[in-house]
Amino acid sequence: MKTLFSILTALLTSLSAYAQTANFMDISAAAGIDHVGSNYGLAVVDVDQDGWDDIYVTCRNEEPNLMYRNNGDLTFTNVAEEWGIADAGDGRMSVFADFDMDGDLDLYVGNNGQDKLYEQQEDGSFLDVTAAAGVANFHEVRSLNLIQIDNDGDIDLNVSNINEENVLYQNLGEMSFENVTAEYGVSDDQISMGAVAFDHDDDGDTDLYLTHDANQAFIMYECVQGTYFEAADADMGLSLEAQGMGVDVGDFNKDGLKDLYITNLYENSLLIKQEDGTYVDIAGAAGVDDTGMGWGIMSFDYDNDGWQDIYITNESNIPPMQPNRLYRNNGDLTFTDVAVGTPLASPNAGFACAYGDFNNDGMLDIVVANGGFTGNQLFLNMEENDNNWFKLKLNGFATNTVGASVKFYAPPSGGAQELLANDELLGGSGYASQMPYTMHFGLGENNAIYDLGIDWMSGQTIEVAALFANQTLTVNEDGTFPTSVIDETVETIVELSPNPSTDQLNVRLEATQKPTAIAVKVYDVMGRLLLTQQEQNRQFSLNIKDLDAGTYFLQMELNGELLIRPFIKH
């Protein structure tokens, strides 16, 4: 007979499990993306730059690829034929990039056979320029990665082939490429699968990590002064021997070091980087050692709590048959599978997966490419919480944006600053996937970010003192902010003194135009308006005597500019 205690225990356990369930809705059919066929690779990119994430699906078995244009209302229209990119070359994956630096995105498609390169035209259509560009890869592609090998501003491309030599294409400009594989020392000819290009040793250039199938050792190619690559030492903990598939990067413990998650056939791997530069696999202890036929992998913050979560796809046609999983980061290097009992635990033949904010609500959604007899799936994020977010779009003039690194902190609260994000813009990751160019960060309870730093591959560094949460910031390579609520150009100089302050904060402006009126507001770090004031002069003072000790934001609107500066009250 069940006791009252056992009944209550079972009830609490059930409620706890329910509380640990993610809230996503399968809207695939209503969205119009549930194509049934040999779906394989995904690229989620705002291809037409209208502010909405689009979806490009590469299909195997000579089925034409699909270009789902986002209509802005959670429906999509396949415009692949109209745009000229319904390639039917037995596709594996694709990457969009501005290869010719003309301001729009071009397309490289990796096939089992001849790859294709398409140049976007002024009318938004694409033109096949494969032959003229010197692209001549005819092998079965398993990964495409955008990479800057020479820091000349142009984006280069690494192509990983299965059982054939990989190819590294150097961009010569004007849609022309040269095979420099041997020169740069990356001619791996093993069973290449997933790959990711990122700066793993934080020396300012981009390295290349390759996974292999059939228990062939994985390889970390470290870039040496931008001139060649060499394999890293085997004792770093990166030379795993497994049946590897996809790989992605994430700072899973927010220590400022970039970690790796790898999908395998059987146990997956979570490699946590140590202070000495080595990596330790903690997948078992962390609870993320899924034993299925893993393919797709992406690290992202689905609930905006500030911790990187993990979504993986499993192919259910191959034993041991396991569903897809969403591992929620508990913040202590353990994870909980919150896909159980939800549409996310899809038991289909899942290959690539990618995220995107398809309705621009600040919550990341999930799209999965399913092969076989099941269609693609789009899972709409329905999480309800008070967590904040921040999006960042990088706009390069002379330099491509891939490889740029981003770091920012929480507003100081008397102690050491809390690191909120240390990320890098990747061009191709996971398995057969490309994620959006718009970088997305969950902030948890933080209503602002502090000390935003952006390091471009060109060496350009941009710093922004403070910004409010729940906005999309566009940053140009020259340091201007075309769509932002903040403009820190030299046109207006702001001096705050004393800072920190006790009773009175003095403000002095140096502006190219005399302000006709200045609307002054003071917010706390939670975004609450505390003071307002109207000023006519370039120098004025604020009485902050009644404010509690802490960090605040001074907002000033003048001459069409909206300036934000932080200050500290003692």
XYZ file of C-alpha atoms in Angstrom:
570
model
C 0.000 0.000 0.000
C 1.287 3.422 -0.890
C 1.908 5.710 2.033
C 1.035 9.387 2.057
C 4.764 10.129 2.057
C 5.379 8.034 -1.074
C 2.437 9.685 -2.851
C 3.670 13.174 -1.977
C 7.203 12.227 -3.009
C 5.969 10.964 -6.375
C 3.895 14.114 -6.858
C 6.803 16.410 -6.042
C 9.057 14.428 -8.359
C 6.490 14.762 -11.141
C 6.122 18.504 -10.564
C 9.907 18.921 -10.507
C 10.217 17.061 -13.800
C 7.456 19.191 -15.291
C 9.226 22.358 -14.145
C 12.327 21.113 -15.947
C 10.512 20.748 -19.282
C 11.186 23.184 -22.101
C 8.230 24.914 -23.712
C 8.440 24.693 -27.513
C 5.645 24.285 -30.076
C 6.015 22.378 -33.338
C 4.741 24.804 -36.010
C 6.374 23.067 -38.994
C 3.211 22.529 -41.036
C 1.725 25.965 -40.337
C 5.067 27.590 -41.164
C 5.282 25.733 -44.476
C 8.741 24.224 -43.998
C 7.767 20.555 -43.354
C 9.146 19.236 -46.642
C 9.381 15.421 -46.637
C 12.448 14.105 -48.415
C 16.202 13.783 -48.185
C 16.723 16.892 -46.059
C 20.227 17.132 -44.668
C 21.951 20.505 -44.100
C 20.741 23.881 -42.788
C 21.801 27.507 -43.040
C 19.821 30.022 -40.981
C 20.761 33.443 -42.316
C 18.941 36.671 -43.153
C 19.726 36.177 -46.831
C 17.794 39.175 -48.208
C 18.721 41.365 -45.191
C 15.137 42.349 -44.409
C 15.567 41.736 -40.669
C 14.081 38.221 -40.600
C 16.023 34.938 -40.383
C 15.557 32.731 -43.477
C 16.203 28.979 -43.820
C 18.171 27.227 -46.591
C 17.921 23.423 -46.692
C 20.364 21.279 -48.635
C 18.925 17.963 -49.853
C 20.582 14.696 -50.808
C 19.789 12.276 -53.631
C 19.651 15.054 -56.228
C 16.543 16.606 -54.734
C 16.512 20.390 -55.265
C 17.565 22.512 -52.308
C 14.988 24.672 -50.536
C 15.183 28.419 -49.825
C 12.560 29.338 -47.230
C 12.122 33.104 -47.161
C 10.716 34.360 -43.854
C 7.470 36.262 -44.471
C 7.660 37.933 -41.058
C 4.532 36.207 -39.707
C 5.966 32.756 -38.854
C 5.250 31.502 -42.360
C 7.837 30.827 -45.060
C 7.833 30.699 -48.861
C 10.183 28.488 -50.859
C 11.858 30.887 -53.320
C 14.758 28.618 -54.325
C 13.717 28.459 -57.989
C 12.942 32.173 -58.104
C 16.311 33.100 -56.606
C 18.229 30.580 -58.729
C 19.588 28.391 -55.907
C 17.428 25.250 -56.172
C 20.642 23.296 -56.655
C 20.070 19.554 -57.182
C 23.644 18.349 -56.865
C 23.188 15.822 -54.032
C 23.681 18.474 -51.372
C 25.259 18.113 -47.969
C 25.534 21.659 -46.561
C 25.936 25.337 -47.399
C 27.345 28.617 -46.128
C 26.318 32.172 -46.952
C 29.033 34.832 -46.955
C 29.872 38.118 -48.624
C 32.701 36.603 -50.633
C 33.083 39.592 -52.977
C 32.616 42.272 -50.276
C 29.814 44.064 -52.139
C 27.419 44.175 -49.199
C 25.198 41.163 -49.942
C 25.514 37.453 -49.182
C 26.734 34.894 -51.696
C 26.280 31.122 -51.382
C 28.607 28.112 -51.421
C 26.934 24.697 -51.634
C 28.876 21.555 -50.697
C 27.740 18.495 -52.622
C 28.536 14.839 -53.081
C 30.001 15.698 -56.456
C 30.725 19.168 -57.775
C 30.347 22.022 -55.318
C 28.631 25.213 -56.449
C 29.335 28.898 -55.809
C 26.548 31.423 -56.385
C 27.026 35.189 -56.471
C 24.083 37.309 -55.339
C 23.030 39.910 -57.909
C 21.615 43.391 -57.373
C 18.039 42.142 -57.859
C 18.464 39.504 -55.127
C 18.808 36.545 -57.482
C 21.919 34.330 -57.593
C 24.257 33.522 -60.482
C 26.305 30.303 -60.721
C 29.957 31.457 -60.908
C 31.575 28.140 -59.975
C 33.767 27.723 -63.054
C 34.982 31.313 -63.208
C 35.732 31.394 -59.460
C 38.148 28.460 -59.639
C 36.141 26.277 -57.240
C 36.762 22.672 -58.236
C 35.905 20.349 -55.369
C 34.262 17.130 -56.646
C 34.291 15.035 -53.465
C 31.694 14.307 -50.792
C 31.653 17.319 -48.484
C 30.999 16.896 -44.765
C 31.754 20.374 -43.423
C 32.100 23.938 -44.690
C 33.787 26.551 -42.537
C 34.356 30.220 -43.232
C 37.785 31.249 -42.018
C 40.183 34.178 -42.351
C 43.631 32.689 -42.896
C 45.492 35.842 -43.931
C 43.489 38.648 -42.263
C 43.214 40.559 -45.543
C 39.509 41.241 -45.025
C 38.266 38.664 -47.532
C 36.631 35.517 -46.197
C 38.331 32.208 -47.014
C 36.776 28.744 -46.963
C 37.737 25.309 -45.671
C 36.016 22.275 -47.224
C 36.175 18.979 -45.321
C 35.751 15.902 -47.518
C 35.115 12.329 -46.458
C 37.908 9.881 -47.431
C 39.484 12.540 -49.645
C 41.894 15.399 -49.080
C 40.304 18.482 -47.591
C 40.488 21.762 -49.509
C 41.390 25.214 -48.221
C 40.339 27.969 -50.621
C 42.024 31.356 -50.296
C 39.865 34.247 -51.440
C 41.732 36.334 -53.996
C 38.936 38.896 -54.316
C 36.379 39.499 -57.059
C 34.920 35.977 -56.634
C 38.196 34.235 -57.400
C 39.705 31.470 -55.254
C 42.932 29.476 -55.066
C 43.521 26.047 -53.532
C 46.213 26.598 -50.863
C 45.703 23.363 -48.927
C 49.264 22.094 -49.212
C 50.783 25.524 -48.578
C 48.894 25.914 -45.309
C 49.314 22.289 -44.171
C 45.690 21.228 -43.688
C 45.480 18.400 -46.217
C 43.784 15.858 -43.959
C 42.470 12.963 -46.073
C 40.761 10.855 -43.435
C 37.062 10.335 -42.710
C 36.295 13.995 -42.046
C 32.945 14.803 -40.495
C 32.156 17.972 -38.534
C 34.541 20.897 -38.133
C 34.627 24.299 -36.516
C 36.946 27.265 -37.106
C 37.601 29.427 -34.025
C 40.452 30.977 -32.062
C 40.954 28.175 -29.550
C 44.235 29.510 -28.123
C 43.200 33.198 -28.034
C 46.199 34.391 -30.039
C 44.205 36.489 -32.520
C 44.029 34.098 -35.477
C 41.620 31.307 -36.358
C 42.316 27.636 -35.708
C 40.521 24.639 -37.219
C 39.198 21.605 -35.331
C 38.180 18.469 -37.251
C 36.228 15.418 -36.069
C 36.580 12.003 -37.710
C 34.537 8.844 -37.976
C 35.783 5.239 -37.486
C 37.871 6.005 -34.362
C 40.335 8.132 -36.285
C 41.901 10.745 -34.031
C 40.384 14.223 -34.172
C 42.757 17.050 -35.182
C 43.212 20.590 -33.915
C 45.042 22.601 -36.561
C 46.561 25.657 -34.884
C 47.236 28.678 -37.069
C 50.815 29.928 -36.804
C 51.138 33.688 -37.377
C 48.576 33.562 -40.165
C 50.942 31.759 -42.513
C 50.384 28.015 -41.987
C 48.743 25.455 -39.680
C 50.234 22.693 -37.566
C 48.575 19.926 -35.570
C 48.377 20.597 -31.832
C 50.010 18.293 -29.312
C 48.140 15.052 -28.768
C 48.285 15.459 -24.982
C 46.017 18.533 -25.044
C 42.959 16.312 -24.736
C 41.615 17.124 -28.199
C 42.830 14.038 -30.087
C 39.790 11.927 -29.305
C 39.357 8.622 -31.093
C 35.657 8.090 -31.602
C 32.963 7.933 -34.253
C 32.657 11.691 -34.325
C 30.072 13.735 -36.184
C 29.251 17.350 -35.245
C 31.100 19.873 -33.068
C 30.295 23.296 -31.639
C 31.913 25.873 -29.355
C 30.521 27.391 -26.156
C 31.735 28.788 -22.854
C 29.631 26.408 -20.784
C 30.951 27.441 -17.362
C 31.419 31.173 -18.109
C 35.097 31.197 -17.187
C 36.109 33.042 -20.365
C 37.542 29.894 -21.992
C 35.957 28.273 -25.044
C 34.791 24.686 -24.608
C 33.694 22.076 -27.171
C 30.768 19.678 -27.453
C 30.973 16.774 -29.909
C 28.276 14.390 -31.128
C 29.361 10.804 -31.713
C 27.856 7.456 -32.469
C 27.526 6.276 -28.853
C 28.787 8.535 -26.050
C 29.065 12.239 -26.860
C 31.888 14.401 -25.499
C 31.955 17.682 -23.565
C 35.484 19.091 -23.559
C 36.014 21.775 -20.932
C 39.083 23.942 -21.453
C 41.424 24.315 -18.496
C 43.574 27.285 -17.509
C 46.684 25.494 -18.822
C 45.148 25.165 -22.314
C 44.284 21.478 -22.082
C 40.792 20.011 -22.370
C 39.004 17.512 -20.099
C 35.987 15.420 -21.185
C 33.295 15.654 -18.489
C 30.295 14.498 -20.544
C 29.412 11.677 -18.157
C 29.607 13.747 -14.988
C 27.756 16.615 -16.684
C 24.916 14.344 -17.818
C 25.322 15.028 -21.552
C 26.881 11.737 -22.727
C 23.984 10.780 -25.002
C 24.541 7.356 -26.556
C 22.529 7.715 -29.766
C 23.542 8.221 -33.386
C 24.361 11.880 -32.849
C 24.604 14.330 -35.762
C 23.475 17.910 -35.243
C 24.728 19.990 -32.316
C 24.358 23.617 -31.342
C 25.205 25.590 -28.232
C 22.770 28.411 -27.532
C 20.853 29.987 -24.644
C 17.249 28.923 -25.204
C 15.864 30.439 -21.973
C 18.042 33.599 -21.885
C 19.331 32.801 -18.392
C 22.914 33.573 -19.409
C 24.127 29.945 -19.601
C 24.837 28.091 -22.843
C 22.512 25.127 -23.394
C 22.967 22.238 -25.842
C 20.603 20.793 -28.452
C 21.490 17.615 -30.345
C 19.784 15.586 -33.063
C 19.919 11.798 -33.278
C 19.209 9.640 -36.299
C 16.571 7.177 -35.113
C 17.120 4.797 -38.039
C 20.453 3.668 -36.627
C 20.708 1.938 -33.226
C 21.062 2.690 -30.418
C 17.932 4.690 -31.219
C 17.646 7.814 -29.072
C 15.488 10.939 -29.385
C 16.769 14.474 -29.843
C 17.787 16.180 -26.614
C 17.830 19.683 -25.190
C 20.303 19.881 -22.330
C 19.589 22.832 -20.053
C 22.721 24.251 -18.419
C 22.252 24.233 -14.637
C 25.134 26.678 -14.133
C 27.347 24.191 -12.279
C 28.691 22.096 -15.192
C 25.717 19.756 -14.981
C 22.821 19.650 -17.434
C 19.213 18.450 -17.451
C 17.457 17.046 -20.522
C 14.375 19.267 -20.744
C 13.192 17.880 -24.099
C 11.654 14.787 -22.497
C 7.938 14.653 -23.181
C 8.013 17.628 -25.565
C 8.084 17.938 -29.379
C 11.816 18.665 -29.109
C 12.459 14.993 -28.298
C 11.821 14.212 -31.942
C 12.396 10.503 -32.755
C 13.003 11.162 -36.453
C 16.055 10.868 -38.687
C 17.545 14.161 -37.557
C 20.684 15.509 -39.175
C 21.433 19.245 -39.048
C 19.930 21.606 -36.494
C 20.159 25.380 -36.194
C 18.661 28.207 -34.202
C 17.113 31.511 -35.207
C 14.789 34.111 -33.765
C 12.203 33.638 -36.496
C 9.594 35.997 -35.003
C 12.054 38.516 -33.517
C 10.719 38.182 -29.976
C 14.120 37.802 -28.331
C 13.747 34.025 -27.827
C 15.679 31.548 -29.971
C 13.699 28.966 -31.942
C 14.971 25.650 -33.345
C 14.847 24.174 -36.838
C 15.784 20.553 -37.643
C 16.508 18.907 -41.001
C 14.977 15.427 -41.021
C 15.674 12.854 -43.712
C 13.731 9.759 -44.659
C 9.953 9.787 -44.310
C 9.655 12.749 -41.945
C 9.632 16.423 -42.765
C 11.716 19.297 -41.471
C 10.651 20.672 -38.104
C 10.412 24.208 -36.726
C 10.028 24.526 -32.975
C 8.767 27.896 -31.744
C 10.174 28.960 -28.380
C 7.262 29.556 -25.992
C 9.304 29.997 -22.800
C 7.775 32.424 -20.318
C 10.267 34.129 -18.016
C 11.576 37.578 -17.159
C 15.092 36.975 -18.469
C 16.652 39.629 -20.680
C 18.599 39.354 -23.915
C 20.892 41.302 -26.214
C 21.530 40.938 -29.949
C 24.552 42.130 -31.882
C 24.921 42.637 -35.643
C 28.388 43.363 -37.036
C 28.728 45.335 -40.253
C 32.130 45.138 -41.909
C 33.288 47.665 -44.486
C 36.811 46.447 -45.274
C 36.717 43.248 -43.213
C 34.383 40.276 -43.136
C 32.735 39.769 -39.786
C 33.459 36.053 -39.284
C 36.035 35.515 -36.552
C 35.200 38.696 -34.650
C 35.203 38.132 -30.885
C 32.783 39.708 -28.403
C 33.056 40.072 -24.643
C 30.986 41.996 -22.102
C 30.192 42.091 -18.395
C 27.376 42.754 -15.951
C 27.296 46.252 -14.405
C 29.732 46.394 -11.453
C 28.162 45.961 -8.039
C 31.075 46.598 -5.701
C 33.062 43.433 -6.388
C 34.714 41.848 -9.412
C 32.842 42.221 -12.671
C 30.768 39.205 -13.706
C 31.551 37.966 -17.204
C 28.304 37.653 -19.145
C 29.620 36.627 -22.558
C 32.811 35.639 -24.341
C 31.853 34.583 -27.845
C 33.086 34.482 -31.421
C 31.148 34.838 -34.666
C 31.447 31.487 -36.454
C 30.870 30.712 -40.105
C 29.668 27.114 -40.112
C 29.427 24.880 -37.043
C 27.588 21.907 -35.540
C 26.970 19.375 -38.267
C 26.143 20.578 -41.783
C 24.887 23.849 -40.305
C 25.339 27.591 -40.344
C 23.935 29.790 -37.575
C 22.706 33.403 -38.003
C 25.116 36.308 -38.350
C 23.141 38.096 -35.631
C 24.750 37.096 -32.328
C 22.290 36.407 -29.507
C 23.059 36.579 -25.793
C 20.899 35.703 -22.801
C 21.424 38.062 -19.866
C 19.314 36.534 -17.098
C 18.195 39.240 -14.663
C 20.677 41.820 -15.974
C 18.901 44.759 -17.616
C 22.127 46.189 -18.999
C 25.571 45.180 -20.196
C 28.845 46.876 -19.341
C 32.218 47.187 -21.091
C 31.238 45.675 -24.436
C 34.395 44.881 -26.392
C 34.488 43.804 -30.061
C 37.747 42.634 -31.640
C 37.705 42.350 -35.417
C 40.089 40.114 -37.341
C 41.540 43.257 -38.923
C 42.827 44.344 -35.518
C 40.133 46.993 -35.094
C 38.839 47.153 -31.518
C 35.557 48.762 -30.490
C 34.527 49.462 -26.906
C 31.148 50.603 -25.612
C 30.776 51.548 -21.952
C 27.188 50.509 -21.307
C 23.990 49.466 -23.071
C 20.473 48.543 -22.053
C 19.203 44.995 -22.548
C 16.484 43.775 -24.943
C 17.759 45.592 -28.003
C 19.510 44.719 -31.249
C 22.706 46.725 -31.672
C 24.312 47.133 -35.095
C 28.004 48.055 -34.963
C 29.962 49.207 -37.982
C 33.618 48.340 -38.373
C 34.540 52.009 -38.015
C 32.908 52.160 -34.591
C 29.656 53.878 -35.524
C 26.219 52.611 -34.576
C 23.716 53.157 -37.419
C 20.643 51.713 -35.718
C 21.610 51.929 -32.089
C 20.354 54.005 -29.187
C 23.949 54.959 -28.502
C 26.425 56.894 -30.605
C 29.922 57.289 -29.222
C 31.523 58.992 -32.213
C 33.833 61.954 -31.761
C 30.973 64.334 -32.642
C 29.899 64.423 -28.996
C 32.258 64.020 -26.042
C 30.790 63.488 -22.602
C 32.692 64.068 -19.366
C 31.226 63.053 -15.997
C 32.849 64.247 -12.789
C 33.420 63.171 -10.187
C 32.779 59.585 -11.145
C 32.251 57.856 -8.731
C 30.210 60.618 -7.152
C 28.406 61.173 -3.846
C 25.948 64.094 -3.967
C 26.374 65.869 -7.287
C 27.289 64.642 -10.765
C 28.724 67.277 -13.106
C 28.193 66.817 -16.839
C 30.126 68.529 -19.614
C 29.418 68.069 -23.331
C 31.567 68.909 -26.320
C 29.320 68.802 -29.379
C 29.850 70.002 -32.927
C 26.401 71.613 -32.805
C 25.071 73.654 -29.925
C 22.247 71.674 -28.329
C 18.845 73.348 -28.486
C 17.527 71.182 -25.685
C 18.809 68.213 -23.729
C 16.425 65.625 -22.299
C 18.229 64.061 -19.346
C 17.194 60.807 -17.668
C 18.792 58.549 -15.059
C 18.083 54.810 -14.940
C 19.212 52.110 -12.538
C 20.662 48.792 -13.753
C 17.165 47.305 -13.784
C 16.086 49.870 -16.370
C 13.867 51.841 -13.974
C 13.596 55.589 -14.574
C 14.629 57.506 -11.444
C 15.355 61.111 -12.497
C 14.399 63.424 -15.368
C 15.717 66.873 -16.157
C 15.659 69.370 -19.042
C 18.804 71.353 -19.875
C 19.807 74.032 -22.393
C 23.537 74.305 -21.689
C 26.514 72.101 -22.398
C 27.431 72.021 -18.722
C 25.006 71.115 -15.977
C 24.757 69.181 -12.715
C 22.515 66.453 -11.370
C 21.517 66.104 -7.738
C 22.009 62.400 -6.986
C 22.119 62.679 -3.207
C 18.988 60.576 -2.730
C 20.159 57.694 -4.930
C 21.365 54.523 -3.260
C 24.973 53.457 -3.754
C 25.422 51.552 -7.022
C 25.758 51.811 -10.797
C 23.411 54.010 -12.867
C 23.003 55.081 -16.471
C 22.776 58.699 -17.623
C 20.781 59.099 -20.852
C 20.878 62.359 -22.829
C 18.982 63.146 -26.015
C 20.387 66.058 -28.037
C 20.718 66.993 -31.700
C 19.108 63.721 -32.746
C 21.599 61.653 -30.741
C 20.733 59.424 -27.820
C 23.785 59.054 -25.564
C 24.157 56.673 -22.639
C 26.960 56.812 -20.074
C 27.378 54.865 -16.814
C 28.250 56.418 -13.480
C 28.692 55.147 -9.947
C 27.103 56.611 -6.830
C 29.009 56.088 -3.565
